[in-house]
Tab-separated table of C-alpha atoms in Angstrom:
chain	number	residue	atom	x	y	z
A	1	MET	CA	129.865	107.621	98.150
A	2	LYS	CA	131.271	104.599	100.010
A	3	ARG	CA	131.805	106.694	103.141
A	4	GLU	CA	128.259	108.045	102.883
A	5	ASN	CA	126.846	104.527	102.542
A	6	ASN	CA	128.853	103.324	105.545
A	7	LEU	CA	127.517	106.219	107.597
A	8	LEU	CA	124.024	105.442	106.363
A	9	LEU	CA	124.455	101.794	107.423
A	10	ALA	CA	125.551	102.914	110.892
A	11	ALA	CA	122.532	105.215	111.181
A	12	LEU	CA	120.255	102.458	109.927
A	13	VAL	CA	121.562	99.984	112.523
A	14	LEU	CA	121.281	102.493	115.379
A	15	ALA	CA	117.717	103.371	114.378
A	16	GLY	CA	116.848	99.670	114.168
A	17	LEU	CA	118.184	99.021	117.665
A	18	ASN	CA	115.649	101.536	118.995
A	19	MET	CA	112.568	100.054	117.314
A	20	ARG	CA	111.614	97.372	119.858
A	21	PRO	CA	112.675	98.175	123.479
A	22	LEU	CA	109.419	100.154	123.860
A	23	MET	CA	107.645	96.771	123.776
A	24	THR	CA	110.185	94.207	124.925
A	25	SER	CA	111.282	96.125	128.033
A	26	VAL	CA	107.796	95.741	129.537
A	27	SER	CA	107.084	92.005	129.358
A	28	PRO	CA	109.821	90.830	131.801
A	29	LEU	CA	108.483	93.367	134.339
A	30	LEU	CA	104.799	92.389	134.189
A	31	GLY	CA	104.909	90.769	137.630
A	32	GLU	CA	106.440	93.900	139.179
A	33	LEU	CA	103.962	96.144	137.341
A	34	ARG	CA	101.023	94.108	138.664
A	35	GLN	CA	102.297	94.628	142.207
A	36	SER	CA	103.321	98.281	141.843
A	37	ILE	CA	100.462	99.813	139.850
A	38	GLY	CA	97.900	97.005	139.751
A	39	LEU	CA	98.372	96.454	136.020
A	40	SER	CA	95.250	94.706	134.721
A	41	PRO	CA	95.250	91.748	132.277
A	42	LEU	CA	93.591	94.037	129.700
A	43	ALA	CA	96.347	96.657	130.003
A	44	ALA	CA	99.022	93.952	129.825
A	45	SER	CA	97.467	92.729	126.553
A	46	LEU	CA	97.289	96.253	125.132
A	47	LEU	CA	100.916	97.195	125.862
A	48	PRO	CA	102.329	95.218	122.882
A	49	ALA	CA	99.137	95.531	120.829
A	50	VAL	CA	98.835	99.326	120.731
A	51	PRO	CA	102.332	100.049	119.318
A	52	MET	CA	101.881	97.494	116.548
A	53	MET	CA	98.462	98.851	115.627
A	54	MET	CA	99.925	102.348	115.513
A	55	MET	CA	102.697	101.062	113.245
A	56	GLY	CA	100.026	99.668	110.962
A	57	ALA	CA	97.991	102.871	110.956
A	58	ILE	CA	101.056	104.947	110.056
A	59	ALA	CA	102.061	102.562	107.269
A	60	LEU	CA	98.598	102.843	105.692
A	61	VAL	CA	99.019	106.611	105.273
A	62	SER	CA	102.672	106.310	104.311
A	63	ALA	CA	102.203	107.229	100.648
A	64	ARG	CA	100.891	110.678	101.581
A	65	LEU	CA	103.519	111.190	104.270
A	66	MET	CA	106.403	110.259	101.967
A	67	GLN	CA	105.107	112.535	99.223
A	68	ARG	CA	104.640	115.454	101.608
A	69	PHE	CA	107.750	115.217	103.785
A	70	ALA	CA	111.410	114.680	102.974
A	71	ILE	CA	113.118	111.663	104.513
A	72	ARG	CA	115.443	113.989	106.449
A	73	LYS	CA	112.321	115.131	108.349
A	74	LEU	CA	110.479	111.811	108.590
A	75	LEU	CA	113.243	109.776	110.207
A	76	PRO	CA	114.226	112.204	113.025
A	77	GLY	CA	110.541	113.073	113.459
A	78	GLY	CA	109.647	109.450	114.084
A	79	LEU	CA	112.531	109.079	116.517
A	80	LEU	CA	111.398	112.224	118.368
A	81	LEU	CA	107.935	110.724	118.901
A	82	LEU	CA	109.559	107.565	120.256
A	83	LEU	CA	111.740	109.673	122.550
A	84	LEU	CA	108.645	111.464	123.880
A	85	ALA	CA	106.944	108.153	124.650
A	86	LEU	CA	109.936	106.705	126.497
A	87	VAL	CA	110.663	109.832	128.543
A	88	SER	CA	106.997	110.052	129.582
A	89	ARG	CA	107.222	106.587	131.151
A	90	TRP	CA	109.260	108.136	133.976
A	91	PHE	CA	106.095	109.968	135.083
A	92	VAL	CA	103.607	107.080	134.701
A	93	THR	CA	101.715	106.040	137.835
A	94	ASP	CA	99.054	103.648	136.526
A	95	GLY	CA	98.308	101.113	133.808
A	96	ARG	CA	96.238	103.511	131.722
A	97	GLY	CA	99.101	105.982	131.530
A	98	LEU	CA	101.520	103.244	130.549
A	99	VAL	CA	99.253	102.154	127.685
A	100	LEU	CA	98.885	105.786	126.544
A	101	THR	CA	102.662	106.124	126.197
A	102	ALA	CA	102.517	103.320	123.639
A	103	VAL	CA	100.507	105.514	121.241
A	104	PRO	CA	103.190	108.104	120.278
A	105	GLY	CA	105.853	105.423	120.622
A	106	GLY	CA	104.119	103.144	118.125
A	107	ALA	CA	103.527	106.088	115.774
A	108	GLY	CA	107.204	107.037	115.884
A	109	ILE	CA	108.324	103.470	115.210
A	110	GLY	CA	105.807	103.260	112.377
A	111	ILE	CA	107.199	106.388	110.710
A	112	VAL	CA	110.775	105.074	110.803
A	113	GLN	CA	109.768	101.606	109.595
A	114	MET	CA	107.652	103.145	106.838
A	115	ALA	CA	110.552	105.057	105.289
A	116	MET	CA	113.317	102.490	105.697
A	117	PRO	CA	112.567	99.722	103.091
A	118	GLY	CA	112.207	102.137	100.190
A	119	LEU	CA	115.332	104.012	101.302
A	120	ILE	CA	117.280	100.734	101.435
A	121	ARG	CA	116.057	99.693	97.980
A	122	GLN	CA	117.004	103.088	96.508
A	123	ARG	CA	120.440	103.432	98.058
A	124	PHE	CA	121.669	99.821	98.040
A	125	GLY	CA	120.041	98.326	94.911
A	126	SER	CA	121.256	94.742	94.397
A	127	ARG	CA	122.488	94.614	98.003
A	128	SER	CA	119.031	95.431	99.342
A	129	ALA	CA	118.286	91.862	100.529
A	130	GLY	CA	121.408	91.773	102.716
A	131	VAL	CA	120.900	95.319	103.998
A	132	THR	CA	117.246	94.552	104.743
A	133	GLY	CA	118.467	91.589	106.768
A	134	LEU	CA	120.885	93.876	108.625
A	135	TRP	CA	118.038	96.327	109.340
A	136	ALA	CA	115.807	93.512	110.611
A	137	ALA	CA	118.647	92.081	112.707
A	138	ALA	CA	119.273	95.466	114.350
A	139	LEU	CA	115.560	95.881	114.965
A	140	MET	CA	115.313	92.479	116.634
A	141	GLY	CA	118.629	92.821	118.446
A	142	GLY	CA	117.414	95.973	120.125
A	143	GLY	CA	114.361	94.057	121.259
A	144	GLY	CA	116.543	91.340	122.769
A	145	ILE	CA	118.668	93.877	124.620
A	146	GLY	CA	115.517	95.538	125.942
A	147	ALA	CA	114.169	92.243	127.276
A	148	ALA	CA	117.431	91.033	128.813
A	149	VAL	CA	118.595	94.286	130.438
A	150	SER	CA	115.313	95.753	131.721
A	151	PRO	CA	115.018	93.474	134.810
A	152	TRP	CA	118.563	94.488	135.823
A	153	LEU	CA	117.744	98.169	135.262
A	154	SER	CA	114.568	97.792	137.296
A	155	ALA	CA	116.505	96.289	140.202
A	156	HIS	CA	118.771	99.361	140.271
A	157	ALA	CA	116.501	102.211	139.149
A	158	GLY	CA	112.948	100.956	139.646
A	159	TRP	CA	110.535	100.019	136.866
A	160	GLN	CA	109.986	103.654	135.819
A	161	GLY	CA	113.720	104.190	135.441
A	162	ALA	CA	114.080	100.897	133.569
A	163	LEU	CA	111.359	101.727	131.039
A	164	SER	CA	112.353	105.357	130.484
A	165	SER	CA	116.115	104.709	130.263
A	166	TRP	CA	115.682	103.426	126.705
A	167	ALA	CA	115.296	107.077	125.689
A	168	LEU	CA	119.095	107.506	125.829
A	169	PRO	CA	119.978	105.458	122.722
A	170	VAL	CA	117.127	107.202	120.877
A	171	VAL	CA	118.876	110.544	121.497
A	172	LEU	CA	122.045	109.143	119.903
A	173	ALA	CA	120.071	107.910	116.889
A	174	ILE	CA	118.435	111.320	116.414
A	175	LEU	CA	121.811	113.073	116.463
A	176	LEU	CA	123.253	110.691	113.878
A	177	TRP	CA	120.266	111.026	111.533
A	178	LEU	CA	120.390	114.813	111.801
A	179	LEU	CA	124.011	114.600	110.737
A	180	ILE	CA	123.502	112.222	107.838
A	181	THR	CA	120.294	113.579	106.343
A	182	THR	CA	121.625	117.083	105.743
A	183	THR	CA	122.260	115.679	102.248
A	184	PRO	CA	119.352	113.251	101.849
A	185	PRO	CA	119.512	110.490	99.221
A	186	ALA	CA	116.056	111.406	97.978
A	187	ALA	CA	114.135	114.508	98.925
A	188	ARG	CA	110.766	112.818	98.622
A	189	MET	CA	109.313	109.586	97.418
A	190	GLU	CA	107.439	110.230	94.211
A	191	ALA	CA	104.096	108.524	93.714
A	192	ALA	CA	104.420	105.301	91.741
A	193	ALA	CA	102.107	104.396	88.883
A	194	LEU	CA	100.253	101.592	90.627
A	195	PRO	CA	96.501	101.034	90.982
A	196	SER	CA	94.925	100.970	94.419
A	197	LEU	CA	96.396	98.164	96.486
A	198	TRP	CA	93.119	97.839	98.380
A	199	ARG	CA	91.733	95.967	95.357
A	200	LYS	CA	94.748	93.712	94.873
A	201	THR	CA	94.309	90.158	96.223
A	202	ARG	CA	98.077	89.580	96.370
A	203	ALA	CA	98.590	92.733	98.449
A	204	TRP	CA	96.113	91.354	100.993
A	205	THR	CA	97.663	87.873	101.088
A	206	LEU	CA	101.132	89.369	101.582
A	207	ALA	CA	99.756	91.561	104.372
A	208	LEU	CA	98.037	88.592	106.030
A	209	SER	CA	101.234	86.535	105.918
A	210	PHE	CA	103.355	89.415	107.253
A	211	GLY	CA	100.832	90.163	109.990
A	212	LEU	CA	100.571	86.586	111.239
A	213	VAL	CA	104.362	86.141	111.270
A	214	ASN	CA	104.771	89.314	113.313
A	215	GLY	CA	101.838	88.226	115.466
A	216	GLY	CA	103.935	85.244	116.553
A	217	TYR	CA	106.736	87.616	117.515
A	218	ALA	CA	104.290	89.864	119.391
A	219	ILE	CA	102.827	86.910	121.313
A	220	CYS	CA	106.293	85.770	122.413
A	221	VAL	CA	107.320	89.297	123.394
A	222	ALA	CA	104.130	89.802	125.378
A	223	TRP	CA	103.744	86.460	127.092
A	224	LEU	CA	106.849	84.233	126.976
A	225	PRO	CA	108.507	85.682	130.127
A	226	ASP	CA	105.166	85.633	131.957
A	227	PHE	CA	104.584	82.022	130.857
A	228	TYR	CA	107.864	80.920	132.426
A	229	HIS	CA	107.306	83.166	135.453
A	230	GLN	CA	104.144	81.162	136.144
A	231	LEU	CA	106.235	77.989	135.819
A	232	GLY	CA	108.413	79.262	138.678
A	233	TRP	CA	111.117	81.234	136.855
A	234	ARG	CA	112.385	84.586	138.141
A	235	ALA	CA	111.849	87.788	136.162
A	236	GLN	CA	115.526	88.032	135.172
A	237	ALA	CA	115.521	84.436	133.877
A	238	GLY	CA	112.347	85.026	131.861
A	239	GLY	CA	113.783	88.214	130.399
A	240	SER	CA	117.024	86.412	129.535
A	241	LEU	CA	115.068	83.642	127.786
A	242	LEU	CA	113.239	86.236	125.687
A	243	GLY	CA	116.535	88.021	125.051
A	244	MET	CA	118.123	84.759	123.853
A	245	MET	CA	115.118	84.056	121.622
A	246	ILE	CA	115.481	87.492	120.065
A	247	GLY	CA	119.229	86.918	119.724
A	248	CYS	CA	118.391	83.869	117.600
A	249	GLN	CA	115.984	86.088	115.656
A	250	VAL	CA	118.914	88.360	114.866
A	251	THR	CA	120.896	85.370	113.590
A	252	GLY	CA	117.992	84.220	111.436
A	253	ALA	CA	117.408	87.733	110.099
A	254	LEU	CA	121.079	87.993	109.078
A	255	LEU	CA	121.637	84.511	107.673
A	256	LEU	CA	118.489	83.569	105.784
A	257	PRO	CA	118.358	86.645	103.491
A	258	LEU	CA	122.011	86.047	102.578
A	259	LEU	CA	121.070	82.551	101.392
A	260	ALA	CA	118.272	83.933	99.204
A	261	ARG	CA	120.169	83.786	95.920
A	262	GLY	CA	117.362	82.825	93.534
A	263	ARG	CA	114.071	84.545	92.785
A	264	ASP	CA	111.994	81.999	94.712
A	265	ARG	CA	111.839	82.975	98.390
A	266	ARG	CA	109.505	80.134	99.384
A	267	PRO	CA	112.045	77.424	100.381
A	268	LEU	CA	113.653	79.670	102.994
A	269	LEU	CA	110.292	81.038	104.139
A	270	LEU	CA	108.980	77.488	104.611
A	271	LEU	CA	112.130	76.565	106.553
A	272	ALA	CA	111.615	79.589	108.815
A	273	LEU	CA	107.960	78.692	109.381
A	274	ALA	CA	108.795	75.055	110.131
A	275	MET	CA	111.240	76.186	112.817
A	276	GLN	CA	108.577	78.452	114.326
A	277	PHE	CA	106.157	75.533	114.394
A	278	CYS	CA	108.671	73.287	116.212
A	279	GLY	CA	109.304	75.990	118.810
A	280	MET	CA	105.596	76.498	119.515
A	281	LEU	CA	105.062	72.740	119.897
A	282	GLY	CA	107.966	72.680	122.367
A	283	PHE	CA	106.366	75.424	124.483
A	284	LEU	CA	103.108	73.469	124.380
A	285	PHE	CA	104.243	69.925	125.157
A	286	ALA	CA	107.642	70.178	126.919
A	287	PRO	CA	108.283	73.735	128.105
A	288	GLN	CA	110.617	72.742	130.945
A	289	LEU	CA	112.478	70.023	129.032
A	290	ALA	CA	114.483	72.278	126.709
A	291	PRO	CA	113.178	75.846	127.009
A	292	TRP	CA	116.297	77.469	125.531
A	293	PHE	CA	116.170	75.148	122.522
A	294	TRP	CA	112.479	75.834	121.839
A	295	ALA	CA	113.029	79.579	122.203
A	296	GLY	CA	116.032	79.432	119.871
A	297	MET	CA	114.122	77.465	117.218
A	298	ALA	CA	111.136	79.791	117.337
A	299	GLY	CA	113.377	82.858	117.369
A	300	PHE	CA	115.484	81.798	114.387
A	301	GLY	CA	112.346	81.092	112.377
A	302	LEU	CA	110.635	84.339	113.332
A	303	GLY	CA	113.785	86.319	112.595
A	304	GLY	CA	114.359	84.804	109.182
A	305	ALA	CA	110.750	85.220	108.065
A	306	PHE	CA	110.615	88.984	108.741
A	307	PRO	CA	113.219	90.256	106.228
A	308	LEU	CA	112.276	87.562	103.714
A	309	ALA	CA	108.688	88.841	103.793
A	310	LEU	CA	109.931	92.384	103.089
A	311	VAL	CA	112.141	91.199	100.222
A	312	LEU	CA	109.310	89.051	98.828
A	313	ALA	CA	107.033	92.085	98.631
A	314	LEU	CA	109.752	94.209	96.990
A	315	ASP	CA	110.341	91.416	94.438
A	316	HIS	CA	106.771	91.725	93.173
A	317	LEU	CA	107.381	95.166	91.626
A	318	GLN	CA	110.446	96.375	89.781
A	319	GLN	CA	110.125	100.104	90.488
A	320	PRO	CA	111.549	100.982	93.949
A	321	GLN	CA	108.755	103.473	94.668
A	322	ALA	CA	106.064	100.967	93.707
A	323	GLY	CA	107.749	98.306	95.845
A	324	ALA	CA	107.898	100.749	98.759
A	325	ARG	CA	104.144	101.381	98.406
A	326	LEU	CA	103.432	97.653	98.464
A	327	VAL	CA	105.663	97.148	101.517
A	328	ALA	CA	103.923	100.053	103.261
A	329	PHE	CA	100.503	98.539	102.577
A	330	MET	CA	101.719	95.107	103.709
A	331	GLN	CA	103.122	96.561	106.931
A	332	GLY	CA	100.048	98.713	107.512
A	333	VAL	CA	97.509	95.907	107.371
A	334	GLY	CA	100.029	93.395	108.709
A	335	PHE	CA	100.943	95.268	111.881
A	336	ILE	CA	97.269	95.821	112.699
A	337	ILE	CA	96.790	92.044	112.424
A	338	ALA	CA	99.971	91.462	114.445
A	339	GLY	CA	98.837	93.890	117.125
A	340	SER	CA	95.624	91.962	117.614
A	341	MET	CA	97.448	88.666	118.215
A	342	PRO	CA	98.869	89.287	121.731
A	343	PHE	CA	95.502	90.740	122.727
A	344	ILE	CA	93.696	87.608	121.496
A	345	ALA	CA	96.308	85.447	123.214
A	346	GLY	CA	95.854	87.376	126.469
A	347	GLN	CA	92.095	86.899	126.361
A	348	LEU	CA	92.519	83.171	125.654
A	349	HIS	CA	94.802	82.910	128.658
A	350	ALA	CA	92.283	84.785	130.813
A	351	LEU	CA	89.475	82.472	129.676
A	352	THR	CA	91.327	79.176	130.027
A	353	GLY	CA	93.626	80.042	132.944
A	354	ASN	CA	96.701	78.586	131.209
A	355	PHE	CA	99.037	79.265	128.304
A	356	ALA	CA	98.401	76.005	126.408
A	357	SER	CA	95.679	77.712	124.389
A	358	VAL	CA	98.148	80.448	123.377
A	359	TRP	CA	100.686	77.998	121.944
A	360	ILE	CA	97.930	75.967	120.234
A	361	LEU	CA	96.741	79.201	118.613
A	362	GLN	CA	100.192	80.114	117.326
A	363	ALA	CA	101.016	76.579	116.126
A	364	THR	CA	97.763	76.518	114.139
A	365	VAL	CA	98.494	79.948	112.675
A	366	THR	CA	101.964	78.777	111.611
A	367	LEU	CA	100.487	75.804	109.736
A	368	LEU	CA	98.141	78.189	107.928
A	369	LEU	CA	101.127	80.377	107.032
A	370	ILE	CA	102.918	77.416	105.459
A	371	VAL	CA	99.936	76.794	103.189
A	372	LEU	CA	99.614	80.495	102.365
A	373	ASN	CA	103.289	80.972	101.475
A	374	LEU	CA	103.190	78.119	98.966
A	375	ARG	CA	101.200	80.519	96.761
A	376	PHE	CA	104.066	83.003	96.388
A	377	HIS	CA	105.807	81.502	93.338
A	378	PRO	CA	107.804	84.040	91.269
A	379	HIS	CA	105.711	83.160	88.208
A	380	SER	CA	102.701	84.622	90.012
A	381	TYR	CA	104.230	88.101	90.377
A	382	GLN	CA	103.296	89.179	86.853
A	383	ARG	CA	99.739	87.867	87.215
A	384	ALA	CA	99.346	89.586	90.576
A	385	PHE	CA	100.637	92.942	89.252
A	386	PRO	CA	100.348	93.137	85.426
A	387	GLU	CA	101.647	96.713	85.597
A	388	ARG	CA	104.943	95.681	87.283
A	389	ASN	CA	107.031	96.154	84.111
A	390	ARG	CA	105.583	99.543	83.138
């Protein structure tokens, strides 16, 4: 059993590393894409938005998918869709085609992300908070690698080669999951006895919080390298800054869940949000003074908030299947909200001609998140879901 769990952890990490390069590999190359294929501001806004909205759409139908298909089919199937999207980027010749590749890619990522939290809760039990942090760290780490390495790949293989080369680690992940899921931990997720989450206020507030936190990540992925490019930085430097920010996300995703010993997740969530707020204010008022510090602060806060939000949702319900349903709903609505954020930020930038409005938007959103997360006291779990002990 220990060997199987170690192999499962390796497969989980490898899958997580492949969840973000589809998005983060593009933003450091926006300047080159504008010159090569005339990428429009609208297309640039849609490139991070479409995958996240697809993730949300998949999560909203996750209950049916997990009841109909075994995990051994869902996980490789999602990775195959991602592989298709990345390989097709080799043949892209215009902005519309590039945006279209984000559709199957986002769907594939959504399928993998949909199945993973429930699988972690089932297989790792009391260790689920730490393993969720490991999953989130791998997910974010892959995004950082995608941002930092893509400009170098583009210099050697062109932008099409740089974007499509991320298909190679996906192939490795597919092979490992095909090996490990020949004896799946659970054939299917059974339906949990839980009323419709669409009528649950707490499900919506959790989804709003999750969506706005991930919206901050999406805004940084979409626009941080371009922001510093307009301040005179080179593409490689902007990509490295984003890569460092995501590296700090990895650290936050690993450390903060490990500190979550008690039932109340709010102190660590508020710490993570406060760090995000400081980073956004730094981008707004002193971007050239200490850019690496602001990026690190924002990244650590964004990274810590992501797994804590997943664990917070799972804490609300004691049954793993019911918790998985709540997490799926939270991710479904949340990723649709998150996907809209870089698009809104892009339109604000187009209207105002500068990025100050973008950082004002995200700083305001972070303050709202602080107020919202104060509501998530453990004593409220029973009131939010009276059926949680059934």
